[in-house]
Amino acid sequence: VLRGLKDSHPRVKAHAVRLAESFLRHSPEVLESLLDLCDDNNEHVLFQLAFTLGESRDDRAIRGLAGMAVRVGDHPEIQSALLSSAGESAGRLIDLIIRDGNALSKNHVPQILAQLASMIGTYPETTSAVGLLSDVTSPQVPLALQQRLLAGLGEGLSRRGTSLSVLLEEDQVPKKFRGQLADRFRHAARVAKDDQYPLDDRTAAIQFLGFADWTLAREPLRMFLSPQALQPLQMAAVQSMAVQDSDQVGDDLLQEWSGYSPRVRRSVVDAILSRSDRIQILLTAIESDFIKPSEIERDKKQILMNHPQAAIRSRSRNLFDSEVNSNRAEVVNNFQDVLELQGDVERGKKVFGEKCAICHQVGDIGYRVAPNLSSVQNKSPEDLLIAILDPNREAQPNFNVYTLVTGQGRVYTGIIATETTNSLTLQRAEAKQDVIFRMNIDTLTSTGMSLMPEGLEKDLSRQDLADVISFVKSIRIP
């Protein structure tokens, strides 16, 4: 293993890093060799190293992870590996990163810190959360970062059924923190409304308001749901309303439905799908024709029709089941004439961007969630037609959708992107991720279905199918 860690080939080195895990507790020399790799430039090595260092509780390993978090840049996979290795050391990592003189000037660092704060919020004991409150209010932490950290903490607390307000009532929380947090929320409301502030600051302020008391947050958040609001502010308002517990959230989110763009609608439905009571409001809106069934995207319908709660599942199937022929072999057979059509690559690229890019990436178009399409170059047009119309026939097991229900009743869906001793990371459309600690999982169930939904023939014409097949066949391996 020691020899492998010094190999010139990055793949050999990365494999040696993985093998090193079983020696970490007994060999200081192995740990030292791993720490030497924290400055490595190869992403395969750093990706595995982020996992492996998480198997050690030695403070030097924590310091190595903190240094990597600062230097790694915008590499989502490596960041996810780092976060999954944080475990009970999230507070220590935040402290080390904030103390690094170069950290706060890095664009990617605030997001990592916010996610670490979210992890602390999910801890069953509150000592770490109270400690984070003390660190956050330190004068060396900029106000914008304070809001990001508090928002992250609030998100973690909400995942285990509590909130910042409840935390502030803990006996060990000094009263001064309560006043400081109330001031932060009032300041955030002012920043959100003031277009003299940079867009990033306004967005962060809106995200922070998600953890304020609903009576304070409701009106500032609702004003950003209008079609006149800038889309980043709309999206932030939707996300902030999603973490609130009020019974009014579902109705408020749907009130402006007709004025939402497709991307905002997707986020609104995401916000609603996490709570059973909100789903019932959505289904009522569809039944009353306030929302057209065609306005709900196919993958969201699939989630609803396979919901863990029988009442929601039954109601959803009554609404959507007749749209899709369950005999997928028959559908494929009925669309064989698509193979006779002449496809157009440019038109197919447009169809891909509209219907496929939320999970597939080609060049700078789309999100990398589902398999890389360059891997299907050996597929015939017949095979691709089957893959589009009957996605579950040969679905790869590692791209099956899972439904996770927390102890607090929140529901998450997606493919398992990473899995460690401490946590699961579920990934869904648009590469959105949810990191859930195992201690918060009530049930985890595979739906046995692909992330790609059935029924796309309802959204695509025969010519659209021919065009997108031509586009996929045109993709060249870099």
Coordinates of C-alpha atoms in Angstrom, one line a residue:
V1 CA 0.0 0.0 0.0
L2 CA 2.8 2.4 0.9
R3 CA 4.4 1.7 -2.4
G4 CA 1.1 2.2 -4.3
L5 CA 0.6 5.6 -2.6
K6 CA 3.8 6.8 -4.2
D7 CA 3.1 5.4 -7.7
S8 CA 3.3 7.7 -10.6
H9 CA 0.0 6.6 -12.1
P10 CA -3.0 8.4 -10.5
R11 CA -5.3 5.3 -10.8
V12 CA -2.9 3.1 -9.0
K13 CA -2.4 5.8 -6.4
A14 CA -6.2 6.2 -5.9
H15 CA -6.6 2.4 -5.5
A16 CA -3.9 2.3 -2.9
V17 CA -5.7 5.2 -1.1
R18 CA -8.7 3.0 -0.9
L19 CA -6.8 -0.1 0.3
A20 CA -5.1 2.1 3.0
E21 CA -8.4 2.4 5.0
S22 CA -7.9 -0.9 6.8
F23 CA -4.4 0.2 8.0
L24 CA -5.3 3.6 9.2
R25 CA -5.8 2.8 12.9
H26 CA -2.7 0.8 13.2
S27 CA -0.1 2.5 11.0
P28 CA 0.9 6.1 11.6
E29 CA 3.1 5.8 8.5
V30 CA 0.1 5.1 6.2
L31 CA -1.8 8.1 7.6
E32 CA 1.3 10.3 7.0
S33 CA 1.5 9.1 3.4
L34 CA -2.1 9.8 2.9
L35 CA -1.8 13.3 4.3
D36 CA 1.1 13.9 1.8
L37 CA -1.5 13.4 -1.0
C38 CA -3.8 16.2 0.2
D39 CA -1.9 18.5 -2.3
D40 CA -2.2 16.0 -5.2
N41 CA -3.7 17.5 -8.4
N42 CA -5.5 14.5 -9.7
E43 CA -9.3 14.4 -9.1
H44 CA -9.4 10.6 -8.9
V45 CA -6.8 10.6 -6.1
L46 CA -8.6 13.5 -4.2
F47 CA -12.0 11.9 -4.6
Q48 CA -10.9 8.6 -3.0
L49 CA -8.7 10.4 -0.4
A50 CA -11.8 12.4 0.7
F51 CA -13.6 9.2 1.5
T52 CA -10.6 7.4 3.1
L53 CA -9.6 10.2 5.5
G54 CA -13.1 10.1 6.8
E55 CA -12.4 6.6 8.2
S56 CA -9.9 8.2 10.6
R57 CA -10.7 10.2 13.7
D58 CA -7.2 11.4 14.1
D59 CA -7.1 15.2 14.2
R60 CA -4.5 15.3 11.5
A61 CA -7.0 13.6 9.1
I62 CA -9.5 16.3 10.0
R63 CA -7.0 18.9 9.2
G64 CA -6.2 17.2 5.9
L65 CA -9.9 17.3 5.0
A66 CA -10.2 20.9 5.9
G67 CA -7.2 21.8 3.7
M68 CA -8.7 19.8 0.8
A69 CA -12.0 21.6 1.3
V70 CA -10.3 24.9 0.7
R71 CA -8.1 23.8 -2.2
V72 CA -10.5 21.5 -4.1
G73 CA -12.3 24.2 -6.0
D74 CA -15.6 23.6 -7.8
H75 CA -15.6 19.8 -8.0
P76 CA -19.0 18.6 -6.8
E77 CA -18.1 15.0 -6.5
I78 CA -15.1 15.6 -4.4
Q79 CA -17.1 18.1 -2.3
S80 CA -19.7 15.4 -1.7
A81 CA -17.0 12.9 -0.7
L82 CA -15.6 15.4 1.8
L83 CA -19.1 16.1 3.3
S84 CA -19.9 12.4 3.6
S85 CA -16.6 12.0 5.6
A86 CA -17.3 14.9 8.0
G87 CA -19.5 12.9 10.4
E88 CA -19.2 14.2 13.9
S89 CA -16.2 16.3 13.0
A90 CA -18.3 18.9 11.0
G91 CA -17.9 21.5 13.8
R92 CA -14.1 21.0 13.9
L93 CA -13.9 21.3 10.1
I94 CA -15.9 24.6 10.1
D95 CA -13.5 26.0 12.7
L96 CA -10.4 25.0 10.8
I97 CA -11.7 26.3 7.5
I98 CA -12.7 29.7 8.9
R99 CA -9.3 30.0 10.6
D100 CA -7.6 29.4 7.2
G101 CA -6.6 32.9 6.0
N102 CA -7.2 32.0 2.3
A103 CA -10.5 30.1 2.7
L104 CA -13.1 32.9 2.8
S105 CA -11.8 34.4 -0.5
K106 CA -12.7 31.1 -2.3
N107 CA -16.0 31.1 -4.1
H108 CA -16.8 27.5 -3.3
V109 CA -16.1 27.6 0.4
P110 CA -19.3 29.2 1.7
Q111 CA -21.4 26.4 0.2
I112 CA -19.2 23.7 1.8
L113 CA -19.4 25.6 5.2
A114 CA -23.2 25.9 4.9
Q115 CA -23.5 22.1 4.2
L116 CA -21.3 21.3 7.2
A117 CA -23.5 23.6 9.3
S118 CA -26.5 21.7 8.0
M119 CA -24.9 18.4 9.2
I120 CA -24.4 19.9 12.7
G121 CA -28.1 20.8 12.7
T122 CA -29.0 17.1 12.2
Y123 CA -27.0 15.9 15.3
P124 CA -29.4 14.6 18.0
E125 CA -27.5 16.5 20.7
T126 CA -27.4 20.3 20.6
T127 CA -24.0 21.0 22.0
S128 CA -22.4 21.3 18.6
A129 CA -25.2 23.5 17.3
V130 CA -24.8 25.9 20.2
G131 CA -21.1 25.9 19.7
L132 CA -21.7 26.8 16.0
L133 CA -23.9 29.8 17.1
S134 CA -20.9 31.1 19.1
D135 CA -18.5 30.6 16.1
V136 CA -20.9 32.2 13.6
T137 CA -21.3 35.4 15.6
S138 CA -17.5 35.9 15.7
P139 CA -16.4 39.3 14.4
Q140 CA -14.0 37.6 11.9
V141 CA -17.0 36.0 10.1
P142 CA -18.5 38.3 7.4
L143 CA -22.2 39.0 7.8
A144 CA -23.1 37.3 4.5
L145 CA -21.3 34.1 5.6
Q146 CA -23.0 34.3 9.0
Q147 CA -26.3 34.1 7.2
R148 CA -25.2 31.2 5.0
L149 CA -24.0 29.3 8.1
L150 CA -27.1 30.0 10.1
A151 CA -29.3 29.0 7.1
G152 CA -27.3 25.7 6.8
L153 CA -27.8 25.1 10.5
G154 CA -31.5 25.9 10.2
E155 CA -31.8 23.4 7.3
G156 CA -30.2 20.6 9.3
L157 CA -32.4 21.4 12.3
S158 CA -35.5 21.2 10.2
R159 CA -34.6 17.8 8.9
R160 CA -34.8 16.4 12.4
G161 CA -38.1 18.2 13.2
T162 CA -36.9 21.3 15.0
S163 CA -35.8 24.8 14.2
L164 CA -33.5 27.7 15.1
S165 CA -36.2 29.2 17.2
V166 CA -36.4 26.0 19.3
L167 CA -32.7 25.8 19.6
L168 CA -32.5 29.3 20.9
E169 CA -34.8 28.3 23.8
E170 CA -32.2 25.8 25.0
D171 CA -30.9 26.6 28.5
Q172 CA -27.3 26.6 27.4
V173 CA -27.9 29.3 24.7
P174 CA -27.0 32.8 26.0
K175 CA -29.8 35.3 25.6
K176 CA -27.6 37.6 23.6
F177 CA -27.7 35.0 20.7
R178 CA -31.5 35.3 20.6
G179 CA -31.3 39.1 20.1
Q180 CA -28.5 38.8 17.6
L181 CA -30.4 36.3 15.5
A182 CA -33.6 38.4 15.5
D183 CA -31.4 41.3 14.3
R184 CA -30.0 39.1 11.5
F185 CA -33.5 38.2 10.3
R186 CA -34.6 41.8 10.2
H187 CA -31.5 42.8 8.4
A188 CA -32.0 40.0 5.9
A189 CA -35.5 41.2 5.1
R190 CA -34.2 44.6 4.4
V191 CA -31.4 43.3 2.2
A192 CA -33.7 41.1 0.2
K193 CA -36.0 44.0 -0.7
D194 CA -33.2 46.5 -1.5
D195 CA -32.1 46.3 -5.2
Q196 CA -29.1 48.3 -4.3
Y197 CA -27.5 45.2 -2.9
P198 CA -25.7 42.6 -5.2
L199 CA -27.9 39.8 -6.4
D200 CA -25.9 37.2 -4.5
D201 CA -26.4 39.1 -1.2
R202 CA -30.2 39.4 -1.8
T203 CA -30.4 35.7 -2.7
A204 CA -28.5 34.7 0.4
A205 CA -30.8 36.9 2.5
I206 CA -33.9 35.3 1.1
Q207 CA -32.5 31.8 1.8
F208 CA -31.8 32.9 5.3
L209 CA -35.4 34.0 5.9
G210 CA -36.5 30.5 5.4
F211 CA -35.4 29.8 9.0
A212 CA -37.1 32.9 10.5
D213 CA -40.5 32.7 12.2
W214 CA -43.2 32.3 9.6
T215 CA -45.0 35.5 10.8
L216 CA -41.9 37.5 9.9
A217 CA -40.8 35.6 6.8
R218 CA -44.1 35.1 5.0
E219 CA -44.7 38.5 3.4
P220 CA -41.0 39.1 2.3
L221 CA -40.9 35.7 0.8
R222 CA -44.3 35.9 -1.0
M223 CA -43.4 39.1 -2.7
F224 CA -40.6 37.3 -4.6
L225 CA -43.0 34.7 -6.0
S226 CA -44.4 37.1 -8.5
P227 CA -43.4 36.9 -12.2
Q228 CA -41.8 40.4 -11.9
A229 CA -39.1 39.1 -9.5
L230 CA -35.7 38.1 -10.8
Q231 CA -35.6 34.3 -11.3
P232 CA -32.8 33.7 -8.8
L233 CA -34.8 35.5 -6.2
Q234 CA -37.9 33.5 -7.1
M235 CA -36.0 30.3 -6.8
A236 CA -34.5 31.3 -3.4
A237 CA -38.0 32.3 -2.1
V238 CA -39.4 28.9 -3.2
Q239 CA -36.6 27.1 -1.4
S240 CA -37.0 29.2 1.7
M241 CA -40.7 28.5 1.9
A242 CA -40.1 24.8 1.4
V243 CA -38.3 24.5 4.8
Q244 CA -41.0 26.4 6.7
D245 CA -43.5 24.3 8.7
S246 CA -46.6 26.4 8.3
D247 CA -49.8 24.9 6.8
Q248 CA -50.1 28.0 4.6
V249 CA -46.9 27.2 2.6
G250 CA -48.6 24.8 0.1
D251 CA -51.3 27.3 -0.9
D252 CA -48.9 30.2 -1.0
L253 CA -46.5 28.4 -3.3
L254 CA -49.3 27.4 -5.8
Q255 CA -51.1 30.8 -5.8
E256 CA -48.8 32.3 -8.5
W257 CA -48.6 29.0 -10.5
S258 CA -49.8 30.4 -13.8
G259 CA -47.0 33.0 -13.8
Y260 CA -44.1 30.6 -13.0
S261 CA -41.6 29.6 -15.7
P262 CA -40.9 25.9 -16.2
R263 CA -37.8 26.0 -14.0
V264 CA -39.6 27.7 -11.1
R265 CA -42.5 25.3 -11.4
R266 CA -40.1 22.4 -11.1
S267 CA -38.7 23.9 -7.9
V268 CA -42.2 24.5 -6.5
V269 CA -43.2 20.9 -7.1
D270 CA -39.9 19.8 -5.5
A271 CA -40.8 21.9 -2.4
I272 CA -44.3 20.4 -2.3
L273 CA -43.2 16.7 -2.7
S274 CA -41.2 16.7 0.5
R275 CA -44.4 17.1 2.7
S276 CA -47.5 14.9 2.5
D277 CA -49.9 17.7 3.5
R278 CA -48.6 19.9 0.7
I279 CA -48.9 17.0 -1.8
Q280 CA -52.6 16.8 -0.9
I281 CA -53.0 20.5 -1.7
L282 CA -51.2 20.0 -5.1
L283 CA -53.5 17.0 -6.0
T284 CA -56.6 19.1 -5.1
A285 CA -55.3 21.9 -7.4
I286 CA -54.9 19.4 -10.2
E287 CA -58.4 17.8 -9.6
S288 CA -60.0 21.3 -9.7
D289 CA -58.2 22.1 -12.9
F290 CA -56.3 25.0 -11.3
I291 CA -53.2 23.2 -12.5
K292 CA -53.4 21.1 -15.7
P293 CA -52.0 17.6 -15.4
S294 CA -49.8 18.3 -18.4
E295 CA -48.1 21.1 -16.4
I296 CA -46.6 18.5 -14.0
E297 CA -43.5 17.0 -15.5
R298 CA -43.3 13.3 -16.2
D299 CA -40.7 12.4 -13.5
K300 CA -42.7 14.2 -10.8
K301 CA -45.8 12.2 -11.8
Q302 CA -43.8 9.0 -11.4
I303 CA -42.7 10.0 -7.9
L304 CA -46.3 10.7 -7.0
M305 CA -47.6 7.5 -8.4
N306 CA -45.0 5.5 -6.4
H307 CA -45.3 7.6 -3.1
P308 CA -44.8 5.6 0.1
Q309 CA -48.2 6.7 1.4
A310 CA -51.0 4.6 0.0
A311 CA -53.5 7.4 0.0
I312 CA -51.3 9.7 -2.1
R313 CA -50.3 6.9 -4.3
S314 CA -53.9 5.9 -5.0
R315 CA -55.0 9.5 -5.6
S316 CA -52.1 10.2 -7.9
R317 CA -52.7 7.1 -10.0
N318 CA -56.3 8.1 -10.4
L319 CA -55.1 11.4 -11.9
F320 CA -52.2 10.2 -14.0
D321 CA -52.3 6.5 -14.6
S322 CA -54.5 6.6 -17.7
E323 CA -51.9 8.9 -19.4
V324 CA -49.4 6.1 -19.8
N325 CA -49.8 2.7 -21.3
S326 CA -48.3 0.3 -18.8
N327 CA -47.5 -2.2 -21.6
R328 CA -44.3 -0.7 -22.6
A329 CA -43.5 -3.4 -25.1
E330 CA -46.7 -2.5 -26.9
V331 CA -45.7 1.2 -26.9
V332 CA -42.3 0.3 -28.4
N333 CA -43.9 -1.8 -31.1
N334 CA -46.4 1.0 -31.9
F335 CA -43.5 3.5 -32.4
Q336 CA -41.3 1.4 -34.7
D337 CA -42.2 3.7 -37.6
V338 CA -40.0 6.3 -35.9
L339 CA -37.0 4.4 -37.1
E340 CA -38.1 5.1 -40.7
L341 CA -38.0 8.9 -40.2
Q342 CA -35.0 11.1 -41.1
G343 CA -33.8 12.7 -37.9
D344 CA -32.3 16.2 -37.6
V345 CA -29.4 16.6 -35.3
E346 CA -30.0 20.3 -34.6
R347 CA -33.7 19.8 -33.8
G348 CA -32.7 16.8 -31.7
K349 CA -30.3 19.0 -29.7
K350 CA -33.2 21.4 -28.9
V351 CA -35.5 18.5 -27.8
F352 CA -32.6 17.1 -25.7
G353 CA -32.2 20.5 -24.0
E354 CA -35.9 20.7 -23.2
K355 CA -36.7 17.1 -22.1
C356 CA -33.4 15.2 -21.4
A357 CA -31.0 17.8 -20.0
I358 CA -32.3 17.8 -16.5
C359 CA -30.5 14.4 -16.0
H360 CA -28.1 14.0 -19.0
Q361 CA -25.2 16.1 -19.9
V362 CA -23.6 16.6 -23.3
G363 CA -20.9 19.2 -23.4
D364 CA -22.1 22.3 -21.6
I365 CA -25.8 21.3 -21.9
G366 CA -27.6 19.7 -19.0
Y367 CA -26.7 18.1 -15.7
R368 CA -24.6 15.0 -15.1
V369 CA -27.0 12.7 -13.1
A370 CA -27.8 9.8 -15.4
P371 CA -25.3 7.8 -17.5
N372 CA -22.9 9.5 -19.8
L373 CA -24.5 9.4 -23.3
S374 CA -21.1 8.8 -25.0
S375 CA -21.4 5.3 -23.5
V376 CA -24.3 4.4 -25.8
Q377 CA -22.5 5.1 -29.1
N378 CA -22.5 1.3 -29.8
K379 CA -26.3 1.2 -29.5
S380 CA -28.4 1.0 -32.6
P381 CA -31.3 3.4 -33.2
E382 CA -33.6 0.4 -32.2
D383 CA -31.9 0.1 -28.9
L384 CA -32.1 3.8 -28.2
L385 CA -35.8 3.8 -29.0
I386 CA -36.3 1.1 -26.4
A387 CA -34.2 3.0 -23.9
I388 CA -36.4 6.1 -24.3
L389 CA -39.8 4.4 -24.4
D390 CA -39.2 1.6 -22.0
P391 CA -36.5 2.9 -19.6
N392 CA -37.0 0.2 -17.0
R393 CA -36.4 -2.7 -19.3
E394 CA -32.6 -2.6 -19.0
A395 CA -32.1 0.1 -16.3
Q396 CA -28.7 -0.1 -14.6
P397 CA -29.2 -0.9 -10.9
N398 CA -27.0 2.0 -9.7
F399 CA -29.5 4.4 -11.4
N400 CA -32.6 3.1 -9.8
V401 CA -34.6 5.6 -7.8
Y402 CA -34.9 5.3 -4.0
T403 CA -37.4 6.8 -1.7
L404 CA -36.1 7.8 1.7
V405 CA -38.4 8.8 4.6
T406 CA -36.9 10.5 7.6
G407 CA -38.1 10.0 11.2
Q408 CA -39.8 13.4 10.9
G409 CA -41.8 12.3 7.9
R410 CA -39.9 14.2 5.2
V411 CA -39.6 12.4 1.9
Y412 CA -36.6 12.4 -0.4
T413 CA -36.2 10.7 -3.8
G414 CA -33.3 10.1 -6.1
I415 CA -30.5 7.8 -7.0
I416 CA -27.8 7.0 -4.4
A417 CA -24.9 9.1 -5.5
T418 CA -22.6 8.3 -2.6
E419 CA -22.9 6.0 0.4
T420 CA -20.7 6.0 3.5
T421 CA -20.8 4.8 7.1
N422 CA -22.5 8.0 8.3
S423 CA -24.6 9.2 5.4
L424 CA -26.4 8.8 2.1
T425 CA -26.4 11.3 -0.7
L426 CA -29.4 11.2 -3.0
Q427 CA -29.2 12.9 -6.3
R428 CA -32.2 13.9 -8.5
A429 CA -33.0 15.9 -11.6
E430 CA -30.9 19.1 -12.2
A431 CA -28.1 17.4 -10.1
K432 CA -29.8 18.6 -6.9
Q433 CA -28.5 16.6 -3.9
D434 CA -29.7 15.8 -0.4
V435 CA -27.2 14.5 2.2
I436 CA -29.0 12.6 4.9
F437 CA -27.4 11.2 8.0
R438 CA -28.2 7.5 8.6
M439 CA -29.4 8.3 12.1
N440 CA -32.3 10.3 10.6
I441 CA -33.4 7.6 8.2
D442 CA -36.7 5.9 9.0
T443 CA -37.1 3.9 5.8
L444 CA -35.1 3.5 2.5
T445 CA -36.8 1.7 -0.3
S446 CA -35.8 1.1 -3.9
T447 CA -38.7 1.8 -6.3
G448 CA -37.1 -0.6 -8.8
M449 CA -37.6 2.1 -11.5
S450 CA -35.2 4.2 -13.5
L451 CA -34.7 7.9 -12.9
M452 CA -35.9 8.3 -16.4
P453 CA -39.7 8.2 -16.4
E454 CA -42.1 6.1 -18.5
G455 CA -44.5 7.9 -20.8
L456 CA -42.2 10.3 -22.7
E457 CA -44.1 9.4 -25.9
K458 CA -46.9 11.6 -24.5
D459 CA -44.5 14.6 -24.5
L460 CA -42.6 14.0 -27.7
S461 CA -43.9 13.6 -31.3
R462 CA -42.6 10.8 -33.5
Q463 CA -40.4 13.3 -35.3
D464 CA -39.0 14.6 -31.9
L465 CA -38.0 11.0 -31.1
A466 CA -36.3 10.5 -34.4
D467 CA -34.5 13.9 -34.0
V468 CA -33.3 13.2 -30.4
I469 CA -32.0 9.7 -31.5
S470 CA -30.1 11.3 -34.3
F471 CA -28.6 13.8 -31.8
V472 CA -27.6 11.1 -29.4
K473 CA -26.0 9.1 -32.2
S474 CA -24.0 12.2 -33.2
I475 CA -22.3 12.6 -29.8
R476 CA -18.6 11.9 -30.0
I477 CA -16.5 10.6 -27.1
P478 CA -14.0 13.4 -26.2

